[in-house]
Coordinates of C-alpha atoms in Angstrom, one line a residue:
M1 CA 19.3 50.2 -20.1
S2 CA 16.1 51.6 -18.4
T3 CA 14.0 49.5 -20.7
N4 CA 15.9 46.4 -19.6
T5 CA 15.5 47.3 -16.0
N6 CA 11.8 48.0 -16.4
T7 CA 11.4 44.6 -18.1
N8 CA 13.2 42.9 -15.3
T9 CA 11.1 44.6 -12.7
K10 CA 7.9 43.6 -14.5
H11 CA 9.1 40.0 -14.8
S12 CA 10.2 39.9 -11.1
Y13 CA 6.8 41.3 -10.1
K14 CA 5.0 38.6 -12.1
L15 CA 7.1 35.9 -10.5
S16 CA 6.4 37.1 -7.0
V17 CA 2.7 37.3 -7.7
K18 CA 2.8 33.8 -9.2
K19 CA 4.6 32.5 -6.1
A20 CA 2.2 34.2 -3.7
T21 CA -0.8 32.8 -5.6
R22 CA 0.7 29.3 -5.5
R23 CA 1.3 29.6 -1.7
T24 CA -2.2 30.8 -1.2
R25 CA -3.6 27.8 -3.2
R26 CA -1.4 25.4 -1.4
R27 CA -2.6 26.7 2.0
Q28 CA -6.2 26.5 0.8
L29 CA -5.8 22.9 -0.3
E30 CA -4.1 22.0 3.0
G31 CA -7.0 23.6 4.9
K32 CA -9.5 21.6 2.8
C33 CA -7.6 18.4 3.5
K34 CA -7.7 19.1 7.2
S35 CA -11.4 19.9 7.2
K36 CA -12.1 16.8 5.1
K37 CA -10.1 14.7 7.6
K38 CA -12.0 16.2 10.5
L39 CA -15.4 15.6 8.8
S40 CA -14.4 12.0 8.0
Q41 CA -13.4 11.5 11.7
K42 CA -16.7 12.9 12.8
L43 CA -18.7 10.7 10.4
Q44 CA -16.8 7.7 11.6
A45 CA -17.6 8.6 15.2
L46 CA -21.3 8.9 14.2
K47 CA -21.2 5.5 12.5
N48 CA -19.9 4.0 15.7
L49 CA -22.8 5.4 17.7
I50 CA -25.5 4.1 15.4
P51 CA -26.1 0.3 15.9
S52 CA -28.1 -0.4 12.7
H53 CA -25.3 -0.4 10.1
N54 CA -22.9 -2.9 11.9
G55 CA -19.7 -1.4 10.5
D56 CA -20.8 -1.7 6.8
E57 CA -20.0 1.1 4.4
V58 CA -22.8 3.6 4.5
K59 CA -23.5 6.6 2.3
T60 CA -23.6 9.9 4.2
D61 CA -27.2 10.6 3.5
E62 CA -28.2 7.1 4.6
L63 CA -26.1 7.6 7.8
F64 CA -28.0 10.8 8.6
K65 CA -31.4 9.1 8.0
E66 CA -30.4 6.2 10.3
T67 CA -29.2 8.7 12.9
A68 CA -32.5 10.6 12.8
D69 CA -34.4 7.3 13.1
Y70 CA -32.3 6.2 16.0
I71 CA -32.9 9.5 17.8
V72 CA -36.6 9.0 17.4
F73 CA -36.3 5.5 18.7
L74 CA -34.3 6.7 21.8
R75 CA -36.8 9.5 22.5
T76 CA -39.7 7.1 22.3
R77 CA -37.9 4.7 24.6
V78 CA -37.3 7.5 27.1
L79 CA -41.0 8.5 27.0
I80 CA -42.1 4.9 27.6
L81 CA -39.8 4.5 30.5
Q82 CA -41.0 7.8 32.0
K83 CA -44.6 6.6 31.6
L84 CA -43.8 3.3 33.3
I85 CA -42.2 5.2 36.2
E86 CA -45.4 7.3 36.5
I87 CA -47.6 4.2 36.4
Y88 CA -45.6 2.0 38.8
G89 CA -43.8 4.7 40.6
N90 CA -40.1 4.7 41.6
N91 CA -40.8 3.8 45.2
T92 CA -38.8 0.7 46.4
E93 CA -41.7 -0.3 48.7
N94 CA -43.9 -1.0 45.7
Q95 CA -41.4 -3.4 44.0
H96 CA -42.7 -6.5 45.9
D97 CA -46.3 -5.7 44.8
V98 CA -45.6 -5.3 41.1
L99 CA -45.1 -8.4 38.9
L100 CA -43.6 -7.8 35.5

């Protein structure tokens, strides 16, 4: 009788470990799905900010390159505008004298 009880205990233990392992795997998969969904949402938001792709399907590495190029473009634009302000000033009195 003790051998039968011992076998049942081992079997019961193996089942509980199996269930716990399945639960852990399921939770890990759910977490991965949530993080993939968040990443996908963030990539979509980035695509919406970058004007060059016009809603077309873009690979992630291409999207990052386009983003880097767009950042450089915007920085250059800001520098040019700052230089124009330095040259022409931001004084409203000088607006009548400057012809653009």
